[in-house]
Short mmCIF file of C-alpha atoms in Angstrom, two decimals:
data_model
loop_
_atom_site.label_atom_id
_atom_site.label_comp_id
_atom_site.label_asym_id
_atom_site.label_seq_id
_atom_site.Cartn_x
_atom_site.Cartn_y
_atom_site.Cartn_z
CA UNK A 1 70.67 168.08 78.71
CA UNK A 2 70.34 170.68 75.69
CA UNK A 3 73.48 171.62 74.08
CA UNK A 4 73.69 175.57 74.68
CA UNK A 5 73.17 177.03 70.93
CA UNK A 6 76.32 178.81 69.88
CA UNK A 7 75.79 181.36 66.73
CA UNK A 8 79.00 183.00 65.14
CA UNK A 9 78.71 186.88 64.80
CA UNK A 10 76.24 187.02 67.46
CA UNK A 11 76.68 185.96 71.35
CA UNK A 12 73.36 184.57 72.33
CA UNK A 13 72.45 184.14 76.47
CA UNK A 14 70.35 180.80 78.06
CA UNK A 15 67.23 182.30 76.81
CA UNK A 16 68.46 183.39 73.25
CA UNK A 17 68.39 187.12 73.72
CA UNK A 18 70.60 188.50 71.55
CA UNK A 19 73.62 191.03 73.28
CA UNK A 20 74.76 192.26 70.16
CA UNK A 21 72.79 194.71 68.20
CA UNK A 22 74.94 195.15 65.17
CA UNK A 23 74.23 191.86 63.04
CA UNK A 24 72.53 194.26 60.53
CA UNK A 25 75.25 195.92 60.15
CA UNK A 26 77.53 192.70 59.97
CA UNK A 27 75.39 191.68 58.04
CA UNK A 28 75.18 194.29 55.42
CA UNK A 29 79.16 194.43 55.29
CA UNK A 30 79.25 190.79 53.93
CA UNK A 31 76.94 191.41 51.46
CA UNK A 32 79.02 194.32 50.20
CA UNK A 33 82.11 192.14 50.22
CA UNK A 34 83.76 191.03 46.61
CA UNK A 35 83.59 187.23 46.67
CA UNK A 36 86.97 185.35 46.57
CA UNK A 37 87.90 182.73 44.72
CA UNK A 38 89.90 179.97 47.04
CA UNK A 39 91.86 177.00 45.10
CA UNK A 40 91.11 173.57 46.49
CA UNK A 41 95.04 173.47 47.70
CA UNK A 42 94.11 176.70 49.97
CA UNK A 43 91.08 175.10 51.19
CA UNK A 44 92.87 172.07 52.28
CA UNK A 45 95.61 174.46 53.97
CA UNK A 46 92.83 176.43 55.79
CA UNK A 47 91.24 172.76 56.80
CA UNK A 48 94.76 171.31 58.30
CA UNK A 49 95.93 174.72 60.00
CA UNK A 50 92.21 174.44 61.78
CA UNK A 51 92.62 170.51 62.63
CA UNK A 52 96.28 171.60 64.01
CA UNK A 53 94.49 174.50 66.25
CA UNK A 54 91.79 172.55 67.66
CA UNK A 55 94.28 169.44 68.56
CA UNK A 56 96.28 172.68 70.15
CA UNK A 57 93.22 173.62 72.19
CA UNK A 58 92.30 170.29 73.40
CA UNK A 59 96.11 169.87 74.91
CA UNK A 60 95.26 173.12 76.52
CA UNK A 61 92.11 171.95 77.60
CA UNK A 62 93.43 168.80 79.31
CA UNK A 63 96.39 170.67 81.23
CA UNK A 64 94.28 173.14 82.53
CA UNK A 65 91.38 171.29 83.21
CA UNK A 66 92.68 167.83 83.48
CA UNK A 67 96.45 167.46 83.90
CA UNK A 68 97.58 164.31 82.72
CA UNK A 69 99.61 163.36 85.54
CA UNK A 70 97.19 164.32 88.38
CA UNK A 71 94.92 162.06 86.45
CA UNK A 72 97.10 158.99 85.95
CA UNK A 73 98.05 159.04 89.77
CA UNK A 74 94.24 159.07 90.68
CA UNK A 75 93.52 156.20 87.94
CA UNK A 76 97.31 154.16 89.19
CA UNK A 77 96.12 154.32 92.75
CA UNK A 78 93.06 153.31 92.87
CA UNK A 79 94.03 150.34 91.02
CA UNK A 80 97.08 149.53 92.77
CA UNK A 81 95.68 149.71 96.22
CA UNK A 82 92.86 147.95 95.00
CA UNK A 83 95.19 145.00 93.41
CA UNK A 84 97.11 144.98 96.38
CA UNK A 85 94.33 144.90 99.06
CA UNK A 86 92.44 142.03 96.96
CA UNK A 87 94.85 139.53 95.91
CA UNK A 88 97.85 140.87 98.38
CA UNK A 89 99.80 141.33 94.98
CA UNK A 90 100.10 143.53 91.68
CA UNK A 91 99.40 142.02 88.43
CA UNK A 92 100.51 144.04 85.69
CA UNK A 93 98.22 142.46 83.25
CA UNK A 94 95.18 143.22 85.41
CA UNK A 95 96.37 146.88 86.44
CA UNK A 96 97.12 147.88 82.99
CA UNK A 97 93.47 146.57 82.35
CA UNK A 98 92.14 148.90 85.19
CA UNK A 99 94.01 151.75 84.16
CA UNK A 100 93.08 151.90 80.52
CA UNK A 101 89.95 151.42 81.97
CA UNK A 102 89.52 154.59 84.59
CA UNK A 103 91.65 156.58 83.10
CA UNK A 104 89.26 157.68 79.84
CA UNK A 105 86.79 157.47 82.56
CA UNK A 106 88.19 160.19 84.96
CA UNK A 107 88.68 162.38 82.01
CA UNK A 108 85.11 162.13 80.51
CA UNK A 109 83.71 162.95 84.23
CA UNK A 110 85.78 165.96 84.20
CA UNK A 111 84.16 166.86 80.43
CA UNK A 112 80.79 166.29 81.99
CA UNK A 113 81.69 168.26 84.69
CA UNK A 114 82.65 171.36 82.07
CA UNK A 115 79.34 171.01 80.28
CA UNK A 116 77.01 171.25 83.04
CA UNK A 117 78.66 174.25 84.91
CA UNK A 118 79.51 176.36 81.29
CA UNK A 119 76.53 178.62 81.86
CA UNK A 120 77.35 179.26 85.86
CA UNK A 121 81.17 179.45 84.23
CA UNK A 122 80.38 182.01 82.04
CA UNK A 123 79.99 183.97 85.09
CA UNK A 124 82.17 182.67 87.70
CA UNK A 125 84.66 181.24 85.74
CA UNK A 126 85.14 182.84 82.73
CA UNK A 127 88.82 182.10 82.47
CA UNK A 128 88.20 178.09 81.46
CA UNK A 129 88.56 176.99 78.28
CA UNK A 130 84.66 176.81 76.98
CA UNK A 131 83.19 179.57 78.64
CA UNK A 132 86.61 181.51 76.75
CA UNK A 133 85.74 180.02 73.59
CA UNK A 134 89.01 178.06 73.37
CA UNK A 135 86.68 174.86 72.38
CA UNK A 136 83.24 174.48 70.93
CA UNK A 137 80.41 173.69 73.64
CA UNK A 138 79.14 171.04 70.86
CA UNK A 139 82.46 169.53 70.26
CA UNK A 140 82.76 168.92 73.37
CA UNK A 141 79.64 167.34 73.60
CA UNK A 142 80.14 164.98 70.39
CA UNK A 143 83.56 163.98 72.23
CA UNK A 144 81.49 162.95 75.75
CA UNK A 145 79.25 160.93 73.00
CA UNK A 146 82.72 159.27 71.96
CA UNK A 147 84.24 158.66 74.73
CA UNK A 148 80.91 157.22 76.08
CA UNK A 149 81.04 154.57 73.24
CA UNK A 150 84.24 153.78 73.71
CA UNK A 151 83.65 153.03 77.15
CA UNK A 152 80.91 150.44 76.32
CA UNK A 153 83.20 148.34 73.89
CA UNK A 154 85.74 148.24 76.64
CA UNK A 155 83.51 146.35 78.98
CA UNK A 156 82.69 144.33 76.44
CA UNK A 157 86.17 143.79 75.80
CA UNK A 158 86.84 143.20 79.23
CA UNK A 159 83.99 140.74 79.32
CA UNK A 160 85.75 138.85 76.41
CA UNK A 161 88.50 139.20 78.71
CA UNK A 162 88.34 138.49 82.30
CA UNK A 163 84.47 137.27 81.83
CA UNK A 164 81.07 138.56 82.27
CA UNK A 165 81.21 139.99 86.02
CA UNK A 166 84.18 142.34 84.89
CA UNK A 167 82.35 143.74 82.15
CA UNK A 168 79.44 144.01 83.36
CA UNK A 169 81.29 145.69 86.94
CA UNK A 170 82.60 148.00 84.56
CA UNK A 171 79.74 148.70 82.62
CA UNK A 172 77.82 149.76 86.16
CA UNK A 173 80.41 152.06 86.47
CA UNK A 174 79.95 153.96 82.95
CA UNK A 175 76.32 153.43 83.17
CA UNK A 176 76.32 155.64 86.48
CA UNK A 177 78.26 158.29 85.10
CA UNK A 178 76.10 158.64 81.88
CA UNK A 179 73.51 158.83 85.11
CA UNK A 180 75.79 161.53 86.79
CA UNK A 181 75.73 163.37 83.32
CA UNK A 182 71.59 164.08 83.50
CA UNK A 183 71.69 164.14 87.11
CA UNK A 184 69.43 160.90 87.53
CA UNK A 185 66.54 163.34 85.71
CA UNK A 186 66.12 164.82 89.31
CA UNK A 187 69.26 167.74 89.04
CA UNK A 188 66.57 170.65 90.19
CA UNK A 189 65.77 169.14 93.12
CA UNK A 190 68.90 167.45 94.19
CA UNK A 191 70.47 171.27 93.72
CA UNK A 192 68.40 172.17 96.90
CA UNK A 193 70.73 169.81 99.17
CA UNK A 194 74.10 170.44 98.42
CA UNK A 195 75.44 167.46 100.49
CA UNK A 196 72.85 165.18 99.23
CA UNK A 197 74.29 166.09 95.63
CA UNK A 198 77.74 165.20 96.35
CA UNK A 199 77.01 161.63 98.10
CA UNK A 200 75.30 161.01 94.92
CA UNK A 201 78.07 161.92 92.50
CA UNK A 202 80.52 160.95 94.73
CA UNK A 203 78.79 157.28 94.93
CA UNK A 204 80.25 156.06 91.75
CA UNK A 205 83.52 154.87 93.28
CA UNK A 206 81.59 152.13 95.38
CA UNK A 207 81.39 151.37 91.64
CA UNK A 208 85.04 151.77 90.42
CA UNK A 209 86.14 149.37 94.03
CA UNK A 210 83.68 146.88 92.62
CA UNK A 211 85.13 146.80 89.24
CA UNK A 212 88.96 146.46 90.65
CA UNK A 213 88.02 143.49 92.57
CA UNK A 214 86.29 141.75 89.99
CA UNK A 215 89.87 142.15 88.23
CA UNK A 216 91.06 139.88 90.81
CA UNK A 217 87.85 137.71 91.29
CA UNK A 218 86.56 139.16 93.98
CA UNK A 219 82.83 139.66 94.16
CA UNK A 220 80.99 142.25 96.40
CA UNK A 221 81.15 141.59 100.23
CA UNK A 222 81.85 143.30 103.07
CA UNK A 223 85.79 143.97 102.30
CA UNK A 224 85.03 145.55 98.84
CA UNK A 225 82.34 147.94 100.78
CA UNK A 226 84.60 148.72 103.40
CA UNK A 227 87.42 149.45 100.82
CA UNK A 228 85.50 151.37 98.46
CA UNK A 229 83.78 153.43 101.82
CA UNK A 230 87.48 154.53 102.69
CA UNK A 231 88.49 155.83 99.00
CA UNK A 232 84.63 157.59 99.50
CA UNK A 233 86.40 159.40 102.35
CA UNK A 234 89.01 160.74 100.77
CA UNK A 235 87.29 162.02 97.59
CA UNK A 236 84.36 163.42 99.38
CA UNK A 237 86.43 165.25 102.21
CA UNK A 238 89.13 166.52 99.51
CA UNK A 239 85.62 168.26 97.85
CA UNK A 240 84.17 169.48 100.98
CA UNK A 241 86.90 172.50 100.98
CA UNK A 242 85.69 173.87 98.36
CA UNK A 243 81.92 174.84 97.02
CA UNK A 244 80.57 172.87 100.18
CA UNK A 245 82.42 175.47 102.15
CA UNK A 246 80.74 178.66 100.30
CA UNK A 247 77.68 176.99 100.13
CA UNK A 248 76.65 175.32 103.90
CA UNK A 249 78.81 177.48 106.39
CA UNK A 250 81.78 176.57 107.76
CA UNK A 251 80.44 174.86 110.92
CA UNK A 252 78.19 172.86 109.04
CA UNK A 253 80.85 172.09 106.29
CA UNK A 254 83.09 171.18 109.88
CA UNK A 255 80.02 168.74 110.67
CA UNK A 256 79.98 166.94 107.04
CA UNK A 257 83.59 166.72 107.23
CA UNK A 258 83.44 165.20 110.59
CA UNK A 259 81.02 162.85 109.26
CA UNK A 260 83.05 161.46 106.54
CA UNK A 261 86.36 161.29 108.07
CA UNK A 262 84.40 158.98 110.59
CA UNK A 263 83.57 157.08 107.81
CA UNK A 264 87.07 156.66 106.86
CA UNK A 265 88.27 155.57 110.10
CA UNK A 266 85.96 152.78 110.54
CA UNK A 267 86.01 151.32 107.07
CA UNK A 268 89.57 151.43 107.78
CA UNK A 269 89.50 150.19 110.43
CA UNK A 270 87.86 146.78 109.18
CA UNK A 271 90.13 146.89 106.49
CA UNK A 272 93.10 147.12 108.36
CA UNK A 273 94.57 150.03 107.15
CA UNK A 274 93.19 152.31 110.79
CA UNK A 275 97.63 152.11 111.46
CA UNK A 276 97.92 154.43 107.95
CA UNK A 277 95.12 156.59 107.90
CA UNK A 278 93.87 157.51 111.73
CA UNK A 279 96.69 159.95 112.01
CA UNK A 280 96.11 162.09 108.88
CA UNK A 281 92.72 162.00 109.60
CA UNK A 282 93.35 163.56 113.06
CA UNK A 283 95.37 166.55 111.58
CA UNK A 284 92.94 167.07 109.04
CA UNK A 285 90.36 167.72 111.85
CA UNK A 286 92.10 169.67 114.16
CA UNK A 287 93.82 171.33 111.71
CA UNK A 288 90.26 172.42 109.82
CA UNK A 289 88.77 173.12 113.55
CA UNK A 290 92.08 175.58 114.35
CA UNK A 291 91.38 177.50 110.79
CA UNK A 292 87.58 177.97 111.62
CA UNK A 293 88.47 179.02 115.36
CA UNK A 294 91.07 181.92 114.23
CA UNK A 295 89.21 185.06 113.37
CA UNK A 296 89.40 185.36 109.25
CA UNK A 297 90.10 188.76 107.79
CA UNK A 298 91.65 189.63 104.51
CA UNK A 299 95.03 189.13 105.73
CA UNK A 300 94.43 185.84 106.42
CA UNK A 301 93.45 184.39 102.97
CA UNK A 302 96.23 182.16 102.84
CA UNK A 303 95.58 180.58 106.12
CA UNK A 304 93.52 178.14 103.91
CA UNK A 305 96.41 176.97 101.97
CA UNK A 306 97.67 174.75 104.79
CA UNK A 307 94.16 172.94 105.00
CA UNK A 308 93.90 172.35 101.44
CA UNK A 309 97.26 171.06 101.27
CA UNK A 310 96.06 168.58 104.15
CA UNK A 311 92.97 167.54 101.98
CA UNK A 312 95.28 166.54 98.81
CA UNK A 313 97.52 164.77 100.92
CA UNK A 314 94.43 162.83 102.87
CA UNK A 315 92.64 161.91 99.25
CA UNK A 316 96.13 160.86 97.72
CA UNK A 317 96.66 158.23 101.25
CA UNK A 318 93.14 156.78 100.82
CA UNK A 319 93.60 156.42 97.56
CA UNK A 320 97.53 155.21 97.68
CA UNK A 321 96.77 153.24 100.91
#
């Protein structure tokens, strides 16, 4: 992906056509300007008053686009349920393992995520942080790089660890999400089937299941499929409510979502866990099929808000199973 050019004094589009037509006379200003000494004290002032504001911007960055606690519950359940379900018991030396692990990982998704929608943003969502300008598109960028690197030591850490099948389970995991990032070199073309785009992106926690059972020596079979298949429902149906919606049509959007709550009751069902989760899954269907029976007119926008409410709940039980 290219890093979107930023210039100060002059707002540039995708194409580099500049908006502005006054840099001449911005320009002609600063040359007019009496130069000013600063003393190397002021200088460092300026420096730590801009390191405070951009450590200020980030914490807004992360509540707004990634609140820490939302985050943490997504990382502790996957890893508890996943402990739990594997070796019937919770270590905390292997779940604090799995959390430092997804945690960092959730977050640099969600910074991925931010970079490859800031030019539809700009447009659609010009409230978020980077299309606003709160943070730099390329600092953002050099912190994905980071994070990224950081994420390789760790499974080699983890290797050192727990042994070469963790690390390397987690380094799938990363290395699929670096994929995610360039959308597998194919992101034209997979932007032509919306649903297609999602099962790919959305594939990565058959990835993450893999990883918590190697934590507790578990290599791939049927169980860890089955396991990671009903956390695949919950993520995938929680997204359908939203751009799948806009995007396909309700009734076809009802169809998906048929599709993969299905999915979810079957891999629960071999799992064991059908007792929990058929029931939720139930409302969630009839529930969706009542809203898209009921005529919709403006009055009726927060009809919705029921549903969506469903879809949290039904992601946070497959995940918190």
């Amino acid at each position: 992906m290219i890093p979107y050019e930023q210039c100060s004094g002059v707002s540039q589009n995708k194409v580099g056509h500049n908006r502005g037509t006054s840099t001449d006379c911005v320009t002609s200003k600063m040359e007019r300007a009496p130069k000013v000494n600063v003393s190397h004290d002021e200088k460092q002032r300026r420096t730590t008053v801009a390191a405070k504001w951009s450590i200020k911007n980030w914490l807004i960055l992360i509540n707004e686009r990634a609140p820490p606690i939302v985050y943490l519950l997504l990382a502790a359940g996957a890893c508890l349920s996943g402990l739990q379900l594997f070796q019937d018991r919770v270590a905390p030396w292997e779940l604090s393992w799995g959390i430092v692990g997804q945690l960092p990982l959730l977050f640099l998704i969600r910074l991925m995520d931010e970079v490859k929608d800031f030019e539809k943003d700009k447009v659609v969502h010009p409230e978020r942080p980077l299309p606003r300008g709160l943070i730099e598109y390329s600092e953002v960028v050099s912190v994905i790089h980071a994070i990224s690197g950081a994420l390789v030591l760790y499974s080699l850490m983890l290797a050192a660890v727990f042994g070469p099948a963790v690390g390397v389970a987690y380094f799938l995991q990363v290395f699929y999400v670096l994929l995610m990032y360039v959308e597998f070199g194919i992101g034209e073309w997979l932007d032509q089937f919306p649903v297609l785009y999602g099962i790919t992106h959305q594939a990565v926690i058959y990835l993450g299941v893999s990883f918590v059972a190697a934590l507790c020596g578990v290599h791939w079979s049927l169980r860890v499929l089955m396991t990671g298949s009903v956390a695949f429902s919950g993520f995938f149906t929680y997204e359908l409510k939203g751009t799948y919606l806009v995007v396909c049509g309700k009734w076809k959007t009802f169809a998906v979502t048929v599709v993969t709550v299905a999915v979810g009751a079957v891999s629960s069902y071999v799992t064991g866990l059908h007792w929990l989760l058929w029931p939720m899954e139930a409302i969630l269907l009839l529930s969706l099929l009542a809203l898209f029976l009921l005529p919709i007119d403006k009055t009726m926008k927060k009809a919705h808000k029921p549903v969506e409410l469903l879809s949290v709940l039904y992601l946070l039980l497959h995940l918190w199973r």
